[in-house]
PDB file of C-alpha atoms in Angstrom:
ATOM      1  CA  GLY A 549      75.340  81.788  88.907  1.00 67.00           C
ATOM      2  CA  GLN A 550      79.563  81.852  89.261  1.00 80.00           C
ATOM      3  CA  SER A 551      81.112  84.074  91.798  1.00 90.00           C
ATOM      4  CA  LEU A 552      84.389  84.517  93.540  1.00 95.00           C
ATOM      5  CA  GLU A 553      84.268  85.814  97.127  1.00 96.00           C
ATOM      6  CA  GLN A 554      87.257  87.466  99.287  1.00 98.00           C
ATOM      7  CA  PRO A 555      87.411  89.507 101.746  1.00 97.00           C
ATOM      8  CA  SER A 556      86.948  93.306 101.256  1.00 97.00           C
ATOM      9  CA  GLU A 557      89.508  94.268 103.468  1.00 97.00           C
ATOM     10  CA  VAL A 558      93.072  93.811 105.336  1.00 98.00           C
ATOM     11  CA  THR A 559      95.327  95.462 107.223  1.00 97.00           C
ATOM     12  CA  ALA A 560      98.954  94.747 108.421  1.00 97.00           C
ATOM     13  CA  VAL A 561     102.464  96.203 109.666  1.00 97.00           C
ATOM     14  CA  GLU A 562     105.312  96.597 107.123  1.00 97.00           C
ATOM     15  CA  GLY A 563     107.312  93.024 107.810  1.00 97.00           C
ATOM     16  CA  ALA A 564     104.369  91.182 108.684  1.00 97.00           C
ATOM     17  CA  ILE A 565     102.628  88.279 106.305  1.00 98.00           C
ATOM     18  CA  VAL A 566      99.214  88.335 105.213  1.00 98.00           C
ATOM     19  CA  GLN A 567      96.546  85.834 103.780  1.00 98.00           C
ATOM     20  CA  ILE A 568      94.005  86.957 100.904  1.00 98.00           C
ATOM     21  CA  ASN A 569      91.553  83.916 100.460  1.00 98.00           C
ATOM     22  CA  CYS A 570      89.326  83.722  97.514  1.00 98.00           C
ATOM     23  CA  THR A 571      86.365  81.208  96.855  1.00 98.00           C
ATOM     24  CA  TYR A 572      85.090  80.230  93.683  1.00 96.00           C
ATOM     25  CA  GLN A 573      81.790  79.381  92.368  1.00 94.00           C
ATOM     26  CA  THR A 574      81.805  78.666  88.462  1.00 85.00           C
ATOM     27  CA  SER A 575      80.340  76.256  85.915  1.00 81.00           C
ATOM     28  CA  GLY A 576      84.144  75.607  85.058  1.00 83.00           C
ATOM     29  CA  PHE A 577      87.842  75.865  86.142  1.00 88.00           C
ATOM     30  CA  TYR A 578      90.832  76.576  84.359  1.00 88.00           C
ATOM     31  CA  GLY A 579      92.430  78.276  86.242  1.00 91.00           C
ATOM     32  CA  LEU A 580      93.421  81.086  89.765  1.00 95.00           C
ATOM     33  CA  SER A 581      95.122  84.123  88.873  1.00 96.00           C
ATOM     34  CA  TRP A 582      95.585  87.241  90.864  1.00 97.00           C
ATOM     35  CA  TYR A 583      96.450  90.821  89.938  1.00 98.00           C
ATOM     36  CA  GLN A 584      97.783  93.914  91.923  1.00 98.00           C
ATOM     37  CA  GLN A 585      95.970  97.441  91.324  1.00 97.00           C
ATOM     38  CA  HIS A 586      97.468 100.433  93.222  1.00 96.00           C
ATOM     39  CA  ASP A 587      94.604 103.611  93.404  1.00 93.00           C
ATOM     40  CA  GLY A 588      94.448 105.260  89.863  1.00 89.00           C
ATOM     41  CA  GLY A 589      97.027 102.161  88.122  1.00 92.00           C
ATOM     42  CA  ALA A 590      96.283  99.428  86.383  1.00 93.00           C
ATOM     43  CA  PRO A 591      95.934  96.008  86.904  1.00 96.00           C
ATOM     44  CA  THR A 592      99.497  93.696  86.626  1.00 96.00           C
ATOM     45  CA  PHE A 593      99.853  90.115  86.881  1.00 96.00           C
ATOM     46  CA  LEU A 594     100.713  88.533  90.088  1.00 96.00           C
ATOM     47  CA  SER A 595     100.696  84.756  89.500  1.00 95.00           C
ATOM     48  CA  TYR A 596      98.423  81.672  88.226  1.00 93.00           C
ATOM     49  CA  ASN A 597      97.803  78.333  89.480  1.00 95.00           C
ATOM     50  CA  ALA A 598      95.791  75.690  87.219  1.00 91.00           C
ATOM     51  CA  LEU A 599      97.042  72.693  89.801  1.00 94.00           C
ATOM     52  CA  ASP A 600      96.529  72.226  93.430  1.00 97.00           C
ATOM     53  CA  GLY A 601      99.348  73.426  95.636  1.00 97.00           C
ATOM     54  CA  LEU A 602     101.972  76.658  95.752  1.00 97.00           C
ATOM     55  CA  GLU A 603     103.491  78.806  93.462  1.00 94.00           C
ATOM     56  CA  GLU A 604     106.172  81.030  94.652  1.00 94.00           C
ATOM     57  CA  THR A 605     107.115  84.238  93.485  1.00 89.00           C
ATOM     58  CA  GLY A 606     109.610  85.964  95.585  1.00 92.00           C
ATOM     59  CA  ARG A 607     107.809  87.309  98.605  1.00 96.00           C
ATOM     60  CA  PHE A 608     104.173  86.943  96.978  1.00 96.00           C
ATOM     61  CA  SER A 609     103.032  83.070  96.797  1.00 97.00           C
ATOM     62  CA  SER A 610      99.866  81.900  95.689  1.00 98.00           C
ATOM     63  CA  PHE A 611      97.884  78.437  96.651  1.00 98.00           C
ATOM     64  CA  LEU A 612      94.966  76.149  95.104  1.00 98.00           C
ATOM     65  CA  SER A 613      93.198  73.750  96.257  1.00 97.00           C
ATOM     66  CA  ARG A 614      90.852  72.621  93.125  1.00 95.00           C
ATOM     67  CA  SER A 615      89.124  70.242  95.365  1.00 95.00           C
ATOM     68  CA  ASP A 616      87.671  73.158  97.864  1.00 96.00           C
ATOM     69  CA  SER A 617      87.622  75.784  95.348  1.00 96.00           C
ATOM     70  CA  TYR A 618      89.761  77.910  97.255  1.00 96.00           C
ATOM     71  CA  GLY A 619      93.279  79.808  96.775  1.00 98.00           C
ATOM     72  CA  TYR A 620      94.858  82.295  98.493  1.00 98.00           C
ATOM     73  CA  LEU A 621      97.623  84.658  97.728  1.00 98.00           C
ATOM     74  CA  LEU A 622     100.383  84.875 100.506  1.00 98.00           C
ATOM     75  CA  LEU A 623     102.622  88.422 101.211  1.00 98.00           C
ATOM     76  CA  GLN A 624     105.544  87.761 103.010  1.00 97.00           C
ATOM     77  CA  GLU A 625     108.139  90.531 104.165  1.00 97.00           C
ATOM     78  CA  LEU A 626     105.245  93.749 103.831  1.00 98.00           C
ATOM     79  CA  GLN A 627     106.226  96.776 102.468  1.00 97.00           C
ATOM     80  CA  MET A 628     104.436  99.813 102.224  1.00 97.00           C
ATOM     81  CA  LYS A 629     104.120 100.085  98.229  1.00 97.00           C
ATOM     82  CA  ASP A 630     102.456  96.310  99.143  1.00 98.00           C
ATOM     83  CA  SER A 631      99.266  98.532  99.721  1.00 98.00           C
ATOM     84  CA  ALA A 632      96.998  98.137  97.187  1.00 98.00           C
ATOM     85  CA  SER A 633      93.580  96.320  95.587  1.00 98.00           C
ATOM     86  CA  TYR A 634      94.372  92.455  95.118  1.00 98.00           C
ATOM     87  CA  PHE A 635      91.885  90.362  92.574  1.00 98.00           C
ATOM     88  CA  CYS A 636      91.863  86.709  92.209  1.00 98.00           C
ATOM     89  CA  ALA A 637      90.062  85.491  89.046  1.00 96.00           C
ATOM     90  CA  VAL A 638      88.657  82.578  87.337  1.00 93.00           C
ATOM     91  CA  ARG A 639      89.149  81.114  83.954  1.00 85.00           C
ATOM     92  CA  ASP A 640      86.033  80.039  83.267  1.00 77.00           C
ATOM     93  CA  ASN A 641      85.367  77.751  80.490  1.00 69.00           C
ATOM     94  CA  GLN A 642      82.148  78.129  79.799  1.00 50.00           C
ATOM     95  CA  ALA A 643      82.356  81.512  79.336  1.00 46.00           C
ATOM     96  CA  GLY A 644      85.731  80.759  76.779  1.00 55.00           C
ATOM     97  CA  THR A 645      89.193  82.464  77.912  1.00 69.00           C
ATOM     98  CA  ALA A 646      88.486  85.335  79.173  1.00 80.00           C
ATOM     99  CA  LEU A 647      89.441  86.319  83.333  1.00 89.00           C
ATOM    100  CA  ILE A 648      86.124  86.695  85.568  1.00 91.00           C
ATOM    101  CA  PHE A 649      87.191  88.814  88.568  1.00 95.00           C
ATOM    102  CA  GLY A 650      86.729  89.398  92.083  1.00 96.00           C
ATOM    103  CA  LYS A 651      85.485  92.318  93.977  1.00 96.00           C
ATOM    104  CA  GLY A 652      88.735  92.712  95.310  1.00 97.00           C
ATOM    105  CA  THR A 653      90.915  93.021  98.503  1.00 98.00           C
ATOM    106  CA  THR A 654      92.146  96.104  99.658  1.00 98.00           C
ATOM    107  CA  LEU A 655      95.722  95.879 101.774  1.00 98.00           C
ATOM    108  CA  SER A 656      96.963  98.750 103.717  1.00 98.00           C
ATOM    109  CA  VAL A 657     100.266  98.122 104.900  1.00 97.00           C
ATOM    110  CA  SER A 658     101.595 100.820 108.333  1.00 96.00           C
ATOM    111  CA  SER A 659     104.262 101.338 108.965  1.00 92.00           C
TER     112      SER A 659
ATOM    113  CA  GLU B 539     109.118  97.441  78.010  1.00 72.00           C
ATOM    114  CA  ALA B 540     106.156  97.185  75.851  1.00 84.00           C
ATOM    115  CA  GLU B 541     103.328  98.394  77.325  1.00 94.00           C
ATOM    116  CA  VAL B 542      99.362  98.820  76.487  1.00 97.00           C
ATOM    117  CA  ALA B 543      98.525 102.058  75.357  1.00 97.00           C
ATOM    118  CA  GLN B 544      94.619 103.543  75.855  1.00 98.00           C
ATOM    119  CA  SER B 545      93.467 107.073  75.044  1.00 97.00           C
ATOM    120  CA  PRO B 546      92.274 109.570  76.259  1.00 98.00           C
ATOM    121  CA  ARG B 547      93.437 109.209  79.776  1.00 97.00           C
ATOM    122  CA  TYR B 548      89.558 110.808  81.185  1.00 97.00           C
ATOM    123  CA  LYS B 549      86.666 111.802  79.145  1.00 98.00           C
ATOM    124  CA  ILE B 550      83.618 114.224  80.652  1.00 98.00           C
ATOM    125  CA  THR B 551      80.902 113.988  78.678  1.00 97.00           C
ATOM    126  CA  GLU B 552      77.300 114.908  78.656  1.00 97.00           C
ATOM    127  CA  LYS B 553      74.605 112.223  79.042  1.00 97.00           C
ATOM    128  CA  SER B 554      73.119 111.385  75.529  1.00 97.00           C
ATOM    129  CA  GLN B 555      76.418 112.121  73.468  1.00 98.00           C
ATOM    130  CA  ALA B 556      78.614 109.571  72.159  1.00 98.00           C
ATOM    131  CA  VAL B 557      81.712 108.704  73.280  1.00 98.00           C
ATOM    132  CA  ALA B 558      85.147 106.522  71.779  1.00 98.00           C
ATOM    133  CA  PHE B 559      88.340 105.205  73.188  1.00 98.00           C
ATOM    134  CA  TRP B 560      90.448 103.735  71.391  1.00 98.00           C
ATOM    135  CA  CYS B 561      93.364 100.915  73.121  1.00 98.00           C
ATOM    136  CA  ASP B 562      96.451  99.783  70.993  1.00 97.00           C
ATOM    137  CA  PRO B 563      97.648  95.951  72.753  1.00 97.00           C
ATOM    138  CA  ILE B 564     101.347  94.792  73.094  1.00 96.00           C
ATOM    139  CA  SER B 565     102.799  94.006  70.141  1.00 95.00           C
ATOM    140  CA  GLY B 566     101.868  91.039  68.301  1.00 94.00           C
ATOM    141  CA  HIS B 567      99.236  90.116  70.967  1.00 95.00           C
ATOM    142  CA  ALA B 568      96.583  88.291  69.152  1.00 93.00           C
ATOM    143  CA  THR B 569      93.501  88.198  72.007  1.00 93.00           C
ATOM    144  CA  LEU B 570      92.392  91.756  72.975  1.00 96.00           C
ATOM    145  CA  TYR B 571      90.231  92.276  75.974  1.00 96.00           C
ATOM    146  CA  TRP B 572      87.787  95.308  76.946  1.00 97.00           C
ATOM    147  CA  TYR B 573      86.514  95.446  80.476  1.00 97.00           C
ATOM    148  CA  ARG B 574      84.461  97.841  82.533  1.00 98.00           C
ATOM    149  CA  GLN B 575      85.552  98.505  86.371  1.00 97.00           C
ATOM    150  CA  ILE B 576      83.125 100.468  88.565  1.00 96.00           C
ATOM    151  CA  LEU B 577      85.119 102.039  91.544  1.00 92.00           C
ATOM    152  CA  GLY B 578      85.170  99.173  94.642  1.00 91.00           C
ATOM    153  CA  GLN B 579      84.769  96.558  92.069  1.00 94.00           C
ATOM    154  CA  GLY B 580      86.632  93.717  90.015  1.00 95.00           C
ATOM    155  CA  PRO B 581      87.093  94.659  85.952  1.00 96.00           C
ATOM    156  CA  GLU B 582      84.214  93.114  84.288  1.00 95.00           C
ATOM    157  CA  LEU B 583      84.767  91.411  80.382  1.00 94.00           C
ATOM    158  CA  LEU B 584      82.645  93.854  78.056  1.00 96.00           C
ATOM    159  CA  VAL B 585      84.635  92.139  74.947  1.00 96.00           C
ATOM    160  CA  GLN B 586      87.020  90.098  73.833  1.00 94.00           C
ATOM    161  CA  PHE B 587      88.942  89.769  70.235  1.00 95.00           C
ATOM    162  CA  GLN B 588      91.044  87.331  68.590  1.00 93.00           C
ATOM    163  CA  ASP B 589      92.778  89.006  66.263  1.00 94.00           C
ATOM    164  CA  GLU B 590      89.752  90.798  64.441  1.00 95.00           C
ATOM    165  CA  SER B 591      86.951  88.829  65.372  1.00 94.00           C
ATOM    166  CA  VAL B 592      84.776  88.680  68.482  1.00 94.00           C
ATOM    167  CA  VAL B 593      84.975  85.938  70.812  1.00 91.00           C
ATOM    168  CA  ASP B 594      82.965  86.856  73.526  1.00 90.00           C
ATOM    169  CA  ASP B 595      80.288  89.587  73.648  1.00 93.00           C
ATOM    170  CA  SER B 596      78.115  88.285  75.811  1.00 90.00           C
ATOM    171  CA  GLN B 597      77.742  90.930  78.361  1.00 92.00           C
ATOM    172  CA  LEU B 598      78.451  94.411  76.247  1.00 96.00           C
ATOM    173  CA  PRO B 599      75.162  96.397  75.861  1.00 95.00           C
ATOM    174  CA  LYS B 600      74.566  96.081  72.167  1.00 94.00           C
ATOM    175  CA  ASP B 601      71.885  98.633  72.153  1.00 96.00           C
ATOM    176  CA  ARG B 602      74.746 101.650  72.794  1.00 98.00           C
ATOM    177  CA  PHE B 603      78.095 100.092  72.755  1.00 98.00           C
ATOM    178  CA  SER B 604      80.209  98.477  69.940  1.00 98.00           C
ATOM    179  CA  ALA B 605      83.538  97.736  69.813  1.00 98.00           C
ATOM    180  CA  GLU B 606      85.664  96.809  67.369  1.00 97.00           C
ATOM    181  CA  ARG B 607      89.106  95.591  65.729  1.00 97.00           C
ATOM    182  CA  LEU B 608      89.250  95.695  61.805  1.00 89.00           C
ATOM    183  CA  LYS B 609      92.434  94.814  61.365  1.00 91.00           C
ATOM    184  CA  GLY B 610      93.265  92.786  63.997  1.00 89.00           C
ATOM    185  CA  VAL B 611      95.409  95.048  65.993  1.00 95.00           C
ATOM    186  CA  ASP B 612      93.916  98.556  67.621  1.00 97.00           C
ATOM    187  CA  SER B 613      90.645  98.394  68.891  1.00 98.00           C
ATOM    188  CA  THR B 614      88.068 101.126  69.177  1.00 98.00           C
ATOM    189  CA  LEU B 615      84.902 101.045  71.989  1.00 98.00           C
ATOM    190  CA  LYS B 616      82.126 103.104  71.359  1.00 98.00           C
ATOM    191  CA  ILE B 617      79.131 104.152  73.807  1.00 98.00           C
ATOM    192  CA  GLN B 618      76.036 105.593  71.895  1.00 98.00           C
ATOM    193  CA  PRO B 619      74.262 107.536  73.946  1.00 97.00           C
ATOM    194  CA  ALA B 620      76.235 107.698  76.886  1.00 98.00           C
ATOM    195  CA  GLU B 621      74.120 107.138  80.150  1.00 97.00           C
ATOM    196  CA  LEU B 622      74.921 108.475  83.582  1.00 97.00           C
ATOM    197  CA  GLY B 623      75.632 104.976  85.131  1.00 96.00           C
ATOM    198  CA  ASP B 624      78.251 104.454  82.183  1.00 98.00           C
ATOM    199  CA  SER B 625      80.414 106.756  84.578  1.00 98.00           C
ATOM    200  CA  ALA B 626      83.448 103.814  85.611  1.00 97.00           C
ATOM    201  CA  MET B 627      86.760 103.007  84.293  1.00 97.00           C
ATOM    202  CA  TYR B 628      87.276 101.964  81.239  1.00 98.00           C
ATOM    203  CA  LEU B 629      90.405  99.151  80.301  1.00 98.00           C
ATOM    204  CA  CYS B 630      92.069  97.390  77.736  1.00 98.00           C
ATOM    205  CA  ALA B 631      93.880  94.196  77.601  1.00 97.00           C
ATOM    206  CA  SER B 632      96.024  92.070  75.827  1.00 95.00           C
ATOM    207  CA  SER B 633      97.487  88.336  76.005  1.00 92.00           C
ATOM    208  CA  LEU B 634      99.786  86.686  73.491  1.00 89.00           C
ATOM    209  CA  ALA B 635      96.966  84.246  72.561  1.00 80.00           C
ATOM    210  CA  ARG B 636      93.972  83.141  74.468  1.00 77.00           C
ATOM    211  CA  SER B 637      95.658  80.213  75.962  1.00 79.00           C
ATOM    212  CA  ASP B 638      97.127  82.879  77.702  1.00 81.00           C
ATOM    213  CA  SER B 639      94.446  84.747  79.125  1.00 84.00           C
ATOM    214  CA  TYR B 640      95.803  83.916  82.446  1.00 88.00           C
ATOM    215  CA  GLU B 641      98.425  86.454  82.213  1.00 91.00           C
ATOM    216  CA  GLN B 642      96.614  89.866  80.447  1.00 94.00           C
ATOM    217  CA  TYR B 643      98.597  93.048  80.239  1.00 96.00           C
ATOM    218  CA  PHE B 644      96.432  96.242  81.211  1.00 97.00           C
ATOM    219  CA  GLY B 645      96.599  99.718  79.702  1.00 97.00           C
ATOM    220  CA  PRO B 646      96.211 102.767  82.325  1.00 96.00           C
ATOM    221  CA  GLY B 647      92.410 102.782  81.503  1.00 97.00           C
ATOM    222  CA  THR B 648      90.200 105.174  80.514  1.00 97.00           C
ATOM    223  CA  ARG B 649      87.616 107.592  83.346  1.00 97.00           C
ATOM    224  CA  LEU B 650      85.037 108.203  82.135  1.00 98.00           C
ATOM    225  CA  THR B 651      82.138 110.560  83.517  1.00 98.00           C
ATOM    226  CA  VAL B 652      79.271 110.893  82.390  1.00 98.00           C
ATOM    227  CA  THR B 653      76.969 114.050  83.931  1.00 97.00           C
TER     228      THR B 653
END
């Protein structure tokens, strides 16, 4: 079977750093994407890792270790507007090129 | 900025009725996806199109769901008859090509409530 595991909830305060982990078990693997979804909104693309290592985009960074089937999203200098759900998603080559999403992590940022 | 358009945004229907959702992807995007998202879960793929052709509909309940993208541009997803368990958010997304599927652009979704 195919599965993606990520924590259901994370809480933090403004200005802090938070890491959202994602472990995956899929029959094939092209890469790991991260999406953000605010309540009632559409998922929006944040980052993508196809190779091992860290990708940095402003306050957000994403990491991948293919050998460990593990990745994480790192959010720095947290702001209230970062309160949202964050999904990791895998491209599984045996399922075509569509994405398989995790169940999501709800991040709550307080002041 | 180009966006994926979906309509209606909300739909309430009685079970056993037919319902249809429409999606217009970003201009030039060849690949279109329909997802279903249950509250508290991640999106689950229902069907994927490359231009007008279905690439993957393995998770589409074909006894009641159908999807088409006749001219390779906009798309319609239909449910007939609707069941209570179909209540969910239906999301449409597009990407420039299949090779760009890691970066999909999502529409605002249609929230379906079946009573």
